[in-house]
Amino acid sequence: MLRYPWKIRILMFLYTIITFVYVYRTGRDFFHPLAGVLSVMILGSTLPFLNCAVQVRGYSLSIMLSAISIYHIIRYHKIGRTKDIILIFFFGLLIDLHNTIKYLRSYIIDDIMGIFSRVSMFYQQTNNIWS
């Protein structure tokens, strides 16, 4: 365990700040400056976002990558720059990689624990540990 658990949450807080920046930029650049401010206020006041903002589970990373991707998708459709296509592909790849690792990690741990429990039960039965 960490001696100071708040240190690991700093990275999640950074992801949250970057999410706020991109949500604000999406509202400001494509709609109205007031839309950017209201979007950040609405996002920052929702309970699911507040609950997930500094949890060390990857929720804030997923939200940040999604906000960046949405910004570049809208910007590509408005402006049509090739740089945005590359960024959309890159951040989409990061989202897929993050979700794959997140889900595979839980499945692999479940499989390992299942195999371990079956092997230990077999070992107990063959060696008559409980009798």
MMTF fields as JSON, N, C-alpha, C and O atoms, coordinates in Angstrom:
{
  "mmtfVersion": "1.0.0",
  "mmtfProducer": "UNKNOWN",
  "numBonds": 523,
  "numAtoms": 524,
  "numGroups": 131,
  "numChains": 1,
  "numModels": 1,
  "chainsPerModel": [1],
  "groupsPerChain": [131],
  "chainIdList": ["A"],
  "bondAtomList": [4, 2, 8, 6, 12, 10, 16, 14, 20, 18, 24, 22, 28, 26, 32, 30, 36, 34, 40, 38, 44, 42, 48, 46, 52, 50, 56, 54, 60, 58, 64, 62, 68, 66, 72, 70, 76, 74, 80, 78, 84, 82, 88, 86, 92, 90, 96, 94, 100, 98, 104, 102, 108, 106, 112, 110, 116, 114, 120, 118, 124, 122, 128, 126, 132, 130, 136, 134, 140, 138, 144, 142, 148, 146, 152, 150, 156, 154, 160, 158, 164, 162, 168, 166, 172, 170, 176, 174, 180, 178, 184, 182, 188, 186, 192, 190, 196, 194, 200, 198, 204, 202, 208, 206, 212, 210, 216, 214, 220, 218, 224, 222, 228, 226, 232, 230, 236, 234, 240, 238, 244, 242, 248, 246, 252, 250, 256, 254, 260, 258, 264, 262, 268, 266, 272, 270, 276, 274, 280, 278, 284, 282, 288, 286, 292, 290, 296, 294, 300, 298, 304, 302, 308, 306, 312, 310, 316, 314, 320, 318, 324, 322, 328, 326, 332, 330, 336, 334, 340, 338, 344, 342, 348, 346, 352, 350, 356, 354, 360, 358, 364, 362, 368, 366, 372, 370, 376, 374, 380, 378, 384, 382, 388, 386, 392, 390, 396, 394, 400, 398, 404, 402, 408, 406, 412, 410, 416, 414, 420, 418, 424, 422, 428, 426, 432, 430, 436, 434, 440, 438, 444, 442, 448, 446, 452, 450, 456, 454, 460, 458, 464, 462, 468, 466, 472, 470, 476, 474, 480, 478, 484, 482, 488, 486, 492, 490, 496, 494, 500, 498, 504, 502, 508, 506, 512, 510, 516, 514, 520, 518],
  "bondOrderList": [1, 1, 1, 1, 1, 1, 1, 1, 1, 1, 1, 1, 1, 1, 1, 1, 1, 1, 1, 1, 1, 1, 1, 1, 1, 1, 1, 1, 1, 1, 1, 1, 1, 1, 1, 1, 1, 1, 1, 1, 1, 1, 1, 1, 1, 1, 1, 1, 1, 1, 1, 1, 1, 1, 1, 1, 1, 1, 1, 1, 1, 1, 1, 1, 1, 1, 1, 1, 1, 1, 1, 1, 1, 1, 1, 1, 1, 1, 1, 1, 1, 1, 1, 1, 1, 1, 1, 1, 1, 1, 1, 1, 1, 1, 1, 1, 1, 1, 1, 1, 1, 1, 1, 1, 1, 1, 1, 1, 1, 1, 1, 1, 1, 1, 1, 1, 1, 1, 1, 1, 1, 1, 1, 1, 1, 1, 1, 1, 1, 1],
  "groupList": [{"groupName": "MET", "atomNameList": ["N", "CA", "C", "O"], "elementList": ["N", "C", "C", "O"], "formalChargeList": [0, 0, 0, 0], "bondAtomList": [1, 0, 2, 1, 3, 2], "bondOrderList": [1, 1, 2], "singleLetterCode": "M", "chemCompType": "L-PEPTIDE LINKING"}, {"groupName": "LEU", "atomNameList": ["N", "CA", "C", "O"], "elementList": ["N", "C", "C", "O"], "formalChargeList": [0, 0, 0, 0], "bondAtomList": [1, 0, 2, 1, 3, 2], "bondOrderList": [1, 1, 2], "singleLetterCode": "L", "chemCompType": "L-PEPTIDE LINKING"}, {"groupName": "ARG", "atomNameList": ["N", "CA", "C", "O"], "elementList": ["N", "C", "C", "O"], "formalChargeList": [0, 0, 0, 0], "bondAtomList": [1, 0, 2, 1, 3, 2], "bondOrderList": [1, 1, 2], "singleLetterCode": "R", "chemCompType": "L-PEPTIDE LINKING"}, {"groupName": "TYR", "atomNameList": ["N", "CA", "C", "O"], "elementList": ["N", "C", "C", "O"], "formalChargeList": [0, 0, 0, 0], "bondAtomList": [1, 0, 2, 1, 3, 2], "bondOrderList": [1, 1, 2], "singleLetterCode": "Y", "chemCompType": "L-PEPTIDE LINKING"}, {"groupName": "PRO", "atomNameList": ["N", "CA", "C", "O"], "elementList": ["N", "C", "C", "O"], "formalChargeList": [0, 0, 0, 0], "bondAtomList": [1, 0, 2, 1, 3, 2], "bondOrderList": [1, 1, 2], "singleLetterCode": "P", "chemCompType": "L-PEPTIDE LINKING"}, {"groupName": "TRP", "atomNameList": ["N", "CA", "C", "O"], "elementList": ["N", "C", "C", "O"], "formalChargeList": [0, 0, 0, 0], "bondAtomList": [1, 0, 2, 1, 3, 2], "bondOrderList": [1, 1, 2], "singleLetterCode": "W", "chemCompType": "L-PEPTIDE LINKING"}, {"groupName": "LYS", "atomNameList": ["N", "CA", "C", "O"], "elementList": ["N", "C", "C", "O"], "formalChargeList": [0, 0, 0, 0], "bondAtomList": [1, 0, 2, 1, 3, 2], "bondOrderList": [1, 1, 2], "singleLetterCode": "K", "chemCompType": "L-PEPTIDE LINKING"}, {"groupName": "ILE", "atomNameList": ["N", "CA", "C", "O"], "elementList": ["N", "C", "C", "O"], "formalChargeList": [0, 0, 0, 0], "bondAtomList": [1, 0, 2, 1, 3, 2], "bondOrderList": [1, 1, 2], "singleLetterCode": "I", "chemCompType": "L-PEPTIDE LINKING"}, {"groupName": "PHE", "atomNameList": ["N", "CA", "C", "O"], "elementList": ["N", "C", "C", "O"], "formalChargeList": [0, 0, 0, 0], "bondAtomList": [1, 0, 2, 1, 3, 2], "bondOrderList": [1, 1, 2], "singleLetterCode": "F", "chemCompType": "L-PEPTIDE LINKING"}, {"groupName": "THR", "atomNameList": ["N", "CA", "C", "O"], "elementList": ["N", "C", "C", "O"], "formalChargeList": [0, 0, 0, 0], "bondAtomList": [1, 0, 2, 1, 3, 2], "bondOrderList": [1, 1, 2], "singleLetterCode": "T", "chemCompType": "L-PEPTIDE LINKING"}, {"groupName": "VAL", "atomNameList": ["N", "CA", "C", "O"], "elementList": ["N", "C", "C", "O"], "formalChargeList": [0, 0, 0, 0], "bondAtomList": [1, 0, 2, 1, 3, 2], "bondOrderList": [1, 1, 2], "singleLetterCode": "V", "chemCompType": "L-PEPTIDE LINKING"}, {"groupName": "GLY", "atomNameList": ["N", "CA", "C", "O"], "elementList": ["N", "C", "C", "O"], "formalChargeList": [0, 0, 0, 0], "bondAtomList": [1, 0, 2, 1, 3, 2], "bondOrderList": [1, 1, 2], "singleLetterCode": "G", "chemCompType": "PEPTIDE LINKING"}, {"groupName": "ASP", "atomNameList": ["N", "CA", "C", "O"], "elementList": ["N", "C", "C", "O"], "formalChargeList": [0, 0, 0, 0], "bondAtomList": [1, 0, 2, 1, 3, 2], "bondOrderList": [1, 1, 2], "singleLetterCode": "D", "chemCompType": "L-PEPTIDE LINKING"}, {"groupName": "HIS", "atomNameList": ["N", "CA", "C", "O"], "elementList": ["N", "C", "C", "O"], "formalChargeList": [0, 0, 0, 0], "bondAtomList": [1, 0, 2, 1, 3, 2], "bondOrderList": [1, 1, 2], "singleLetterCode": "H", "chemCompType": "L-PEPTIDE LINKING"}, {"groupName": "ALA", "atomNameList": ["N", "CA", "C", "O"], "elementList": ["N", "C", "C", "O"], "formalChargeList": [0, 0, 0, 0], "bondAtomList": [1, 0, 2, 1, 3, 2], "bondOrderList": [1, 1, 2], "singleLetterCode": "A", "chemCompType": "L-PEPTIDE LINKING"}, {"groupName": "SER", "atomNameList": ["N", "CA", "C", "O"], "elementList": ["N", "C", "C", "O"], "formalChargeList": [0, 0, 0, 0], "bondAtomList": [1, 0, 2, 1, 3, 2], "bondOrderList": [1, 1, 2], "singleLetterCode": "S", "chemCompType": "L-PEPTIDE LINKING"}, {"groupName": "ASN", "atomNameList": ["N", "CA", "C", "O"], "elementList": ["N", "C", "C", "O"], "formalChargeList": [0, 0, 0, 0], "bondAtomList": [1, 0, 2, 1, 3, 2], "bondOrderList": [1, 1, 2], "singleLetterCode": "N", "chemCompType": "L-PEPTIDE LINKING"}, {"groupName": "CYS", "atomNameList": ["N", "CA", "C", "O"], "elementList": ["N", "C", "C", "O"], "formalChargeList": [0, 0, 0, 0], "bondAtomList": [1, 0, 2, 1, 3, 2], "bondOrderList": [1, 1, 2], "singleLetterCode": "C", "chemCompType": "L-PEPTIDE LINKING"}, {"groupName": "GLN", "atomNameList": ["N", "CA", "C", "O"], "elementList": ["N", "C", "C", "O"], "formalChargeList": [0, 0, 0, 0], "bondAtomList": [1, 0, 2, 1, 3, 2], "bondOrderList": [1, 1, 2], "singleLetterCode": "Q", "chemCompType": "L-PEPTIDE LINKING"}],
  "groupTypeList": [0, 1, 2, 3, 4, 5, 6, 7, 2, 7, 1, 0, 8, 1, 3, 9, 7, 7, 9, 8, 10, 3, 10, 3, 2, 9, 11, 2, 12, 8, 8, 13, 4, 1, 14, 11, 10, 1, 15, 10, 0, 7, 1, 11, 15, 9, 1, 4, 8, 1, 16, 17, 14, 10, 18, 10, 2, 11, 3, 15, 1, 15, 7, 0, 1, 15, 14, 7, 15, 7, 3, 13, 7, 7, 2, 3, 13, 6, 7, 11, 2, 9, 6, 12, 7, 7, 1, 7, 8, 8, 8, 11, 1, 1, 7, 12, 1, 13, 16, 9, 7, 6, 3, 1, 2, 15, 3, 7, 7, 12, 12, 7, 0, 11, 7, 8, 15, 2, 10, 15, 0, 8, 3, 18, 18, 9, 16, 16, 7, 5, 15],
  "groupIdList": [1, 2, 3, 4, 5, 6, 7, 8, 9, 10, 11, 12, 13, 14, 15, 16, 17, 18, 19, 20, 21, 22, 23, 24, 25, 26, 27, 28, 29, 30, 31, 32, 33, 34, 35, 36, 37, 38, 39, 40, 41, 42, 43, 44, 45, 46, 47, 48, 49, 50, 51, 52, 53, 54, 55, 56, 57, 58, 59, 60, 61, 62, 63, 64, 65, 66, 67, 68, 69, 70, 71, 72, 73, 74, 75, 76, 77, 78, 79, 80, 81, 82, 83, 84, 85, 86, 87, 88, 89, 90, 91, 92, 93, 94, 95, 96, 97, 98, 99, 100, 101, 102, 103, 104, 105, 106, 107, 108, 109, 110, 111, 112, 113, 114, 115, 116, 117, 118, 119, 120, 121, 122, 123, 124, 125, 126, 127, 128, 129, 130, 131],
  "secStructList": [7, 7, 1, 1, 6, 2, 2, 2, 2, 2, 2, 2, 2, 2, 2, 2, 2, 2, 2, 2, 2, 2, 2, 2, 2, 2, 2, 2, 2, 2, 6, 7, 2, 2, 2, 2, 2, 2, 2, 2, 2, 2, 2, 2, 2, 7, 2, 2, 2, 2, 2, 2, 6, 6, 7, 6, 6, 1, 2, 2, 2, 2, 2, 2, 2, 2, 2, 2, 2, 2, 2, 2, 2, 2, 2, 2, 2, 2, 2, 7, 7, 2, 2, 2, 2, 2, 2, 2, 2, 2, 2, 2, 2, 2, 2, 2, 2, 2, 2, 2, 2, 2, 2, 2, 2, 2, 2, 2, 2, 2, 2, 2, 2, 2, 2, 2, 2, 2, 2, 2, 2, 2, 2, 2, 2, 2, 6, 6, 6, 6, 7],
  "xCoordList": [0.825, 0.0, 0.874, 2.029, 0.287, 0.993, 0.925, -0.063, 1.987, 1.979, 1.057, 0.393, 1.026, 0.167, -0.767, -0.384, -1.97, -2.855, -3.328, -3.766, -3.258, -3.715, -2.792, -3.196, -1.551, -0.619, -1.066, -0.867, -1.663, -2.12, -3.371, -3.651, -4.115, -5.325, -5.025, -5.911, -3.805, -3.442, -3.568, -4.015, -3.178, -3.294, -4.756, -5.087, -5.627, -7.059, -7.629, -8.487, -7.144, -7.577, -7.106, -7.833, -5.919, -5.406, -6.284, -6.598, -6.679, -7.587, -8.912, -9.478, -9.396, -10.647, -10.518, -11.422, -9.405, -9.173, -9.101, -9.68, -8.397, -8.303, -9.692, -10.011, -10.512, -11.89, -12.663, -13.354, -12.549, -13.226, -12.759, -13.569, -11.467, -10.926, -11.522, -11.949, -11.551, -12.076, -13.585, -14.089, -14.304, -15.755, -16.014, -16.897, -15.24, -15.386, -15.045, -15.776, -13.936, -13.533, -14.554, -14.789, -15.161, -16.18, -17.373, -17.86, -17.845, -18.958, -18.599, -19.383, -17.415, -17.002, -16.727, -17.196, -15.974, -15.545, -16.667, -16.673, -17.608, -18.591, -19.995, -20.848, -20.26, -21.6, -21.568, -21.876, -21.2, -21.186, -20.327, -20.304, -19.615, -18.81, -19.615, -19.113, -20.852, -21.694, -22.021, -22.174, -22.123, -22.388, -21.229, -21.445, -20.012, -18.856, -18.882, -18.622, -19.2, -19.255, -20.377, -20.184, -21.544, -22.675, -22.399, -22.804, -21.719, -21.398, -20.487, -20.685, -19.497, -18.587, -19.326, -19.1, -20.205, -20.967, -21.898, -22.022, -22.546, -23.446, -22.655, -23.037, -21.558, -20.74, -20.168, -20.159, -19.698, -19.092, -20.071, -19.669, -21.349, -22.333, -23.102, -23.95, -22.825, -23.521, -22.875, -21.65, -23.7, -23.192, -22.348, -21.324, -22.727, -21.862, -20.457, -19.469, -20.376, -19.06, -18.27, -17.072, -18.927, -18.23, -17.76, -16.676, -18.563, -18.159, -16.974, -16.127, -16.918, -15.869, -14.653, -13.66, -14.698, -13.65, -12.278, -11.285, -12.2, -10.879, -10.738, -9.838, -11.624, -11.456, -10.327, -10.136, -9.6, -8.449, -8.918, -8.416, -9.864, -10.372, -10.371, -10.73, -9.984, -9.916, -11.13, -11.194, -12.116, -13.302, -12.941, -13.397, -12.137, -11.796, -10.956, -11.055, -10.131, -9.367, -10.294, -10.099, -11.289, -12.251, -13.024, -13.222, -13.458, -14.211, -13.33, -13.782, -12.072, -11.155, -10.902, -10.974, -10.607, -10.352, -11.588, -11.472, -12.758, -13.996, -14.222, -14.624, -13.969, -14.147, -13.178, -13.554, -11.945, -10.97, -11.394, -11.304, -11.854, -12.289, -13.492, -13.539, -14.456, -15.645, -15.256, -15.777, -14.348, -13.905, -13.288, -13.606, -12.41, -11.728, -12.664, -12.481, -13.655, -14.634, -15.455, -15.652, -15.928, -16.711, -15.83, -16.268, -14.599, -13.702, -13.391, -13.29, -13.24, -12.992, -14.191, -14.022, -15.39, -16.574, -16.798, -17.398, -16.331, -16.487, -15.372, -15.635, -14.112, -12.97, -12.42, -12.078, -12.331, -11.853, -10.346, -9.801, -9.658, -8.199, -7.773, -8.4, -6.707, -6.199, -5.642, -5.692, -5.123, -4.578, -5.649, -5.349, -6.875, -7.962, -8.264, -8.593, -8.157, -8.373, -7.338, -7.675, -6.09, -5.027, -5.293, -5.131, -5.696, -5.989, -7.216, -7.239, -8.241, -9.423, -9.01, -9.422, -8.201, -7.742, -6.909, -7.084, -6.007, -5.12, -5.908, -5.705, -6.804, -7.557, -8.595, -8.889, -9.148, -10.027, -9.281, -9.808, -8.051, -7.212, -6.89, -6.889, -6.615, -6.356, -7.586, -7.466, -8.772, -10.004, -10.17, -10.468, -9.975, -10.105, -9.081, -9.41, -7.855, -6.799, -7.094, -6.926, -7.531, -7.853, -8.991, -8.903, -10.057, -11.19, -10.829, -11.275, -10.025, -9.613, -8.787, -9.017, -7.832, -6.993, -7.831, -7.642, -8.754, -9.591, -10.434, -10.513, -11.068, -11.936, -11.143, -11.504, -10.075, -9.271, -8.631, -8.515, -8.221, -7.602, -8.567, -8.18, -9.826, -10.783, -11.09, -11.235, -11.194, -11.455, -10.276, -10.465, -9.064, -7.884, -7.779, -7.461, -8.041, -7.993, -9.058, -8.799, -10.265, -11.316, -10.91, -11.136, -10.308, -9.876, -8.787, -8.812, -7.838, -6.752, -7.302, -6.911, -8.212, -8.792, -9.635, -9.632, -10.35, -11.124, -10.235, -10.514, -9.159, -8.221, -7.564, -7.422, -7.17, -6.533, -7.469, -7.052, -8.74, -9.678, -9.926, -10.051, -10.002, -10.203, -8.99, -9.134, -7.796, -6.577, -6.465, -6.094, -6.779, -6.661, -7.706, -7.427, -8.931, -9.938, -9.497, -9.661, -8.935, -8.451, -7.318, -7.261, -6.421, -5.3, -5.807, -5.294, -6.801, -7.361, -8.048, -7.962, -8.735, -9.427, -8.438, -8.63, -7.387, -6.454, -5.538, -5.082, -5.264, -4.346, -5.073, -4.43, -6.392, -7.207, -6.757, -6.498, -6.675, -6.225, -7.229, -6.835, -8.529, -9.563, -9.971, -10.78, -9.422, -9.84, -8.789, -8.998],
  "yCoordList": [-1.184, 0.0, 1.255, 1.251, 2.281, 3.552, 4.202, 4.081, 4.879, 5.617, 6.829, 7.198, 7.434, 8.6, 8.278, 8.484, 7.783, 7.377, 8.525, 8.283, 9.757, 10.877, 11.116, 11.741, 10.621, 10.849, 10.152, 10.676, 8.987, 8.28, 8.934, 8.78, 9.656, 10.322, 11.626, 12.181, 12.116, 13.342, 13.142, 14.045, 11.974, 11.697, 11.687, 12.201, 11.107, 11.098, 12.519, 12.863, 13.33, 14.724, 15.476, 16.325, 15.18, 15.79, 15.397, 16.238, 14.128, 13.695, 14.462, 14.829, 14.697, 15.422, 16.868, 17.391, 17.504, 18.887, 18.949, 19.848, 18.004, 17.971, 17.749, 18.324, 16.919, 16.718, 18.025, 18.359, 18.768, 20.064, 21.013, 21.728, 21.021, 21.903, 21.551, 22.435, 20.263, 19.875, 20.043, 20.379, 19.818, 20.066, 21.56, 21.95, 22.385, 23.837, 24.246, 25.02, 23.728, 24.087, 23.637, 24.338, 22.473, 21.994, 22.945, 23.306, 23.349, 24.289, 25.655, 26.263, 26.149, 27.491, 27.563, 28.483, 26.609, 26.694, 26.416, 26.974, 25.566, 25.139, 25.666, 25.566, 26.225, 26.709, 28.164, 29.068, 28.39, 29.733, 29.678, 28.647, 30.762, 30.725, 30.375, 29.695, 30.837, 30.499, 28.996, 28.41, 28.391, 26.942, 26.158, 25.128, 26.631, 25.965, 26.033, 25.043, 27.22, 27.391, 26.544, 25.874, 26.574, 25.787, 24.283, 23.526, 23.857, 22.433, 21.966, 20.888, 22.773, 22.415, 22.428, 21.564, 23.399, 23.462, 22.256, 21.683, 21.878, 20.725, 19.44, 18.611, 19.277, 18.075, 18.006, 16.944, 19.129, 19.151, 18.996, 18.723, 19.167, 19.045, 17.729, 17.501, 16.872, 15.584, 14.613, 14.544, 13.878, 12.941, 11.813, 11.476, 11.208, 10.15, 10.653, 9.957, 11.854, 12.385, 12.7, 12.422, 13.276, 13.584, 12.313, 12.292, 11.257, 10.004, 9.361, 8.732, 9.519, 8.858, 9.743, 9.27, 11.0, 11.946, 11.572, 11.691, 11.134, 10.835, 9.38, 9.045, 8.517, 7.099, 6.535, 6.932, 5.623, 5.043, 3.774, 2.681, 3.926, 2.788, 3.036, 2.146, 4.202, 4.481, 5.165, 5.399, 5.496, 6.175, 7.553, 7.934, 8.284, 9.636, 9.599, 10.502, 8.565, 8.432, 8.164, 8.731, 7.321, 7.048, 8.304, 8.584, 9.054, 10.282, 11.3, 11.977, 11.416, 12.366, 11.999, 12.86, 10.735, 10.313, 10.497, 10.848, 10.262, 10.471, 11.947, 12.299, 12.814, 14.26, 14.775, 15.601, 14.299, 14.721, 14.227, 14.964, 12.982, 12.435, 13.196, 13.507, 13.495, 14.236, 15.616, 16.066, 16.286, 17.604, 17.528, 18.345, 16.554, 16.46, 15.958, 16.318, 15.142, 14.713, 15.91, 16.094, 16.715, 17.894, 18.889, 19.486, 19.063, 19.994, 19.526, 20.341, 18.219, 17.715, 17.983, 18.359, 17.793, 18.024, 19.501, 19.843, 20.385, 21.831, 22.38, 23.174, 21.959, 22.546, 21.63, 22.093, 20.32, 19.363, 19.229, 18.995, 19.375, 19.248, 17.789, 17.022, 17.417, 16.051, 15.723, 14.571, 16.709, 16.503, 15.943, 15.116, 16.386, 15.907, 14.43, 13.7, 13.985, 12.561, 11.712, 10.674, 12.147, 11.414, 11.396, 10.358, 12.522, 12.578, 11.743, 11.105, 11.743, 10.911, 9.44, 8.695, 9.031, 7.645, 7.312, 6.252, 8.209, 7.971, 7.856, 6.911, 8.808, 8.765, 7.645, 7.084, 7.313, 6.151, 4.861, 3.97, 4.769, 3.609, 3.534, 2.45, 4.686, 4.699, 4.28, 3.574, 4.714, 4.301, 2.785, 2.122, 2.247, 0.799, 0.049, -0.952, 0.516, -0.139, -0.08, -1.069, 1.077, 1.234, 0.305, -0.365, 0.259, -0.603, -2.076, -2.879, -2.437, -3.835, -4.268, -5.34, -3.452, -3.797, -3.849, -4.733, -2.906, -2.864, -4.125, -4.719, -4.539, -5.707, -7.004, -7.936, -7.082, -8.3, -8.53, -9.67, -7.466, -7.604, -8.265, -9.154, -7.828, -8.422, -9.864, -10.715, -10.159, -11.533, -12.441, -13.582, -11.956, -12.776, -13.075, -14.202, -12.086, -12.313, -13.328, -14.21, -13.208, -14.186, -15.586, -16.555, -15.696, -17.006, -17.596, -18.785, -16.769, -17.263, -17.728, -18.78, -16.941, -17.344, -18.611, -19.459, -18.75, -19.97, -21.189, -22.243, -21.042, -22.153, -22.494, -23.666, -21.477, -21.711, -22.437, -23.358, -22.026, -22.682, -24.123, -24.993, -24.406, -25.787, -26.658, -27.797, -26.121, -26.882, -27.14, -28.24, -26.144, -26.348, -27.345, -28.129, -27.322, -28.308, -29.71, -30.662, -29.84, -31.143, -31.629, -32.804, -30.715, -31.073, -31.523, -32.487, -30.833, -31.218, -32.578, -33.354, -32.872, -34.151, -35.308, -36.375, -35.099, -36.196, -36.451, -37.578, -35.447, -35.63, -35.747, -35.81, -35.777, -35.927, -34.98, -35.392, -33.707, -32.71, -32.564, -32.38, -32.641, -32.36, -33.583, -33.472, -34.732, -35.911, -36.364, -37.339],
  "zCoordList": [0.0, 0.0, 0.0, 0.427, -0.479, -0.488, 0.887, 1.611, 1.215, 2.472, 2.375, 3.343, 1.204, 0.974, -0.197, -1.349, 0.062, -1.032, -1.91, -3.035, -1.442, -2.245, -3.436, -4.417, -3.358, -4.471, -5.75, -6.847, -5.616, -6.815, -7.4, -8.589, -6.582, -7.054, -7.789, -8.439, -7.697, -8.408, -9.914, -10.622, -10.41, -11.834, -12.271, -13.339, -11.454, -11.782, -11.765, -12.578, -10.837, -10.778, -12.025, -12.543, -12.504, -13.734, -14.922, -15.764, -14.995, -16.06, -15.989, -17.019, -14.784, -14.601, -15.084, -15.735, -14.766, -15.212, -16.734, -17.344, -17.353, -18.82, -19.432, -20.472, -18.788, -19.258, -19.233, -20.194, -18.135, -18.046, -19.148, -19.737, -19.425, -20.47, -21.832, -22.575, -22.155, -23.466, -23.577, -24.648, -22.503, -22.536, -22.733, -23.498, -22.04, -22.209, -23.641, -24.258, -24.168, -25.525, -26.561, -27.545, -26.348, -27.284, -27.298, -28.37, -26.135, -26.08, -26.615, -27.343, -26.261, -26.684, -28.177, -28.846, -28.709, -30.108, -31.104, -32.201, -30.733, -31.718, -31.469, -32.351, -30.292, -30.016, -29.558, -30.335, -28.311, -27.745, -26.489, -25.818, -26.145, -24.919, -23.666, -22.771, -23.607, -22.466, -22.429, -21.358, -23.611, -23.677, -23.074, -22.435, -23.271, -22.675, -21.159, -20.475, -20.641, -19.18, -18.587, -17.573, -19.216, -18.71, -18.795, -17.913, -19.846, -19.979, -18.855, -18.294, -18.531, -17.434, -16.105, -15.257, -15.919, -14.663, -14.525, -13.443, -15.614, -15.556, -15.328, -14.502, -16.055, -15.867, -14.453, -13.831, -13.96, -12.632, -11.491, -10.36, -11.772, -10.696, -10.715, -9.851, -11.67, -11.702, -10.72, -10.611, -10.019, -9.015, -9.588, -8.993, -10.721, -11.245, -11.593, -11.359, -12.148, -12.478, -11.219, -11.151, -10.224, -8.974, -8.275, -7.692, -8.328, -7.704, -8.418, -7.784, -9.724, -10.512, -10.753, -11.307, -10.36, -10.743, -10.198, -10.915, -8.978, -8.412, -7.975, -7.205, -8.467, -8.171, -9.022, -10.171, -8.449, -9.15, -9.87, -9.605, -10.764, -11.527, -13.017, -13.789, -13.434, -14.858, -15.435, -16.642, -14.578, -15.096, -15.648, -16.726, -14.918, -15.367, -16.64, -17.471, -16.801, -18.041, -19.217, -20.292, -19.039, -20.114, -20.495, -21.677, -19.495, -19.771, -20.476, -21.4, -20.048, -20.678, -22.141, -23.017, -22.407, -23.786, -24.661, -25.835, -24.099, -24.857, -25.152, -26.261, -24.176, -24.393, -25.452, -26.283, -25.431, -26.444, -27.82, -28.802, -27.895, -29.182, -29.732, -30.923, -28.877, -29.329, -29.846, -30.867, -29.151, -29.601, -30.994, -31.858, -31.216, -32.508, -33.612, -34.774, -33.275, -34.285, -34.764, -35.965, -33.825, -34.219, -34.977, -35.961, -34.521, -35.211, -36.624, -37.541, -36.807, -38.159, -39.062, -40.222, -38.542, -39.366, -39.649, -40.668, -38.774, -39.007, -39.892, -40.796, -39.639, -40.324, -41.408, -42.496, -41.118, -42.107, -42.182, -43.261, -41.052, -41.056, -40.905, -40.173, -41.6, -41.548, -40.169, -39.737, -39.489, -38.14, -37.201, -36.339, -37.364, -36.508, -36.758, -35.822, -38.002, -38.298, -37.568, -36.999, -37.583, -36.888, -35.384, -34.742, -34.822, -33.387, -33.023, -31.971, -33.89, -33.643, -33.611, -32.722, -34.574, -34.618, -33.386, -32.785, -33.009, -31.866, -30.56, -29.798, -30.296, -29.049, -29.049, -27.994, -30.2, -30.288, -29.984, -29.317, -30.478, -30.18, -28.693, -28.11, -28.075, -26.633, -25.836, -24.835, -26.275, -25.592, -25.686, -24.693, -26.885, -27.057, -26.231, -25.594, -26.232, -25.467, -23.971, -23.257, -23.509, -22.082, -21.67, -20.641, -22.464, -22.126, -22.217, -21.397, -23.207, -23.339, -22.147, -21.588, -21.754, -20.602, -19.332, -18.496, -19.185, -17.981, -17.859, -16.784, -18.962, -18.895, -18.88, -18.161, -19.654, -19.65, -18.291, -17.841, -17.644, -16.33, -15.354, -14.596, -15.372, -14.441, -14.831, -13.953, -16.136, -16.548, -16.257, -15.835, -16.475, -16.209, -14.72, -14.339, -13.875, -12.429, -12.031, -11.213, -12.61, -12.311, -12.75, -12.026, -13.938, -14.416, -13.541, -13.221, -13.156, -12.301, -10.957, -10.45, -10.383, -9.101, -9.252, -8.36, -10.36, -10.591, -10.735, -10.163, -11.502, -11.666, -10.331, -9.982, -9.597, -8.299, -7.345, -6.643, -7.318, -6.401, -6.819, -5.956, -8.124, -8.574, -8.267, -7.821, -8.506, -8.215, -6.725, -6.318, -5.899, -4.453, -3.954, -3.047, -4.549, -4.162, -4.574, -3.811, -5.783, -6.235, -5.335, -4.97, -4.984, -4.112, -2.745, -2.176, -2.224, -0.922, -0.976, -0.024, -2.094, -2.214, -2.375, -1.791, -3.162, -3.426, -2.247, -2.055, -1.466, -0.345, 0.997, 2.045, 0.973, 2.187, 3.302, 4.433, 2.943, 3.913, 5.035, 6.187, 4.732, 5.729, 6.547, 7.468, 6.217, 6.995, 7.981, 8.702]
}
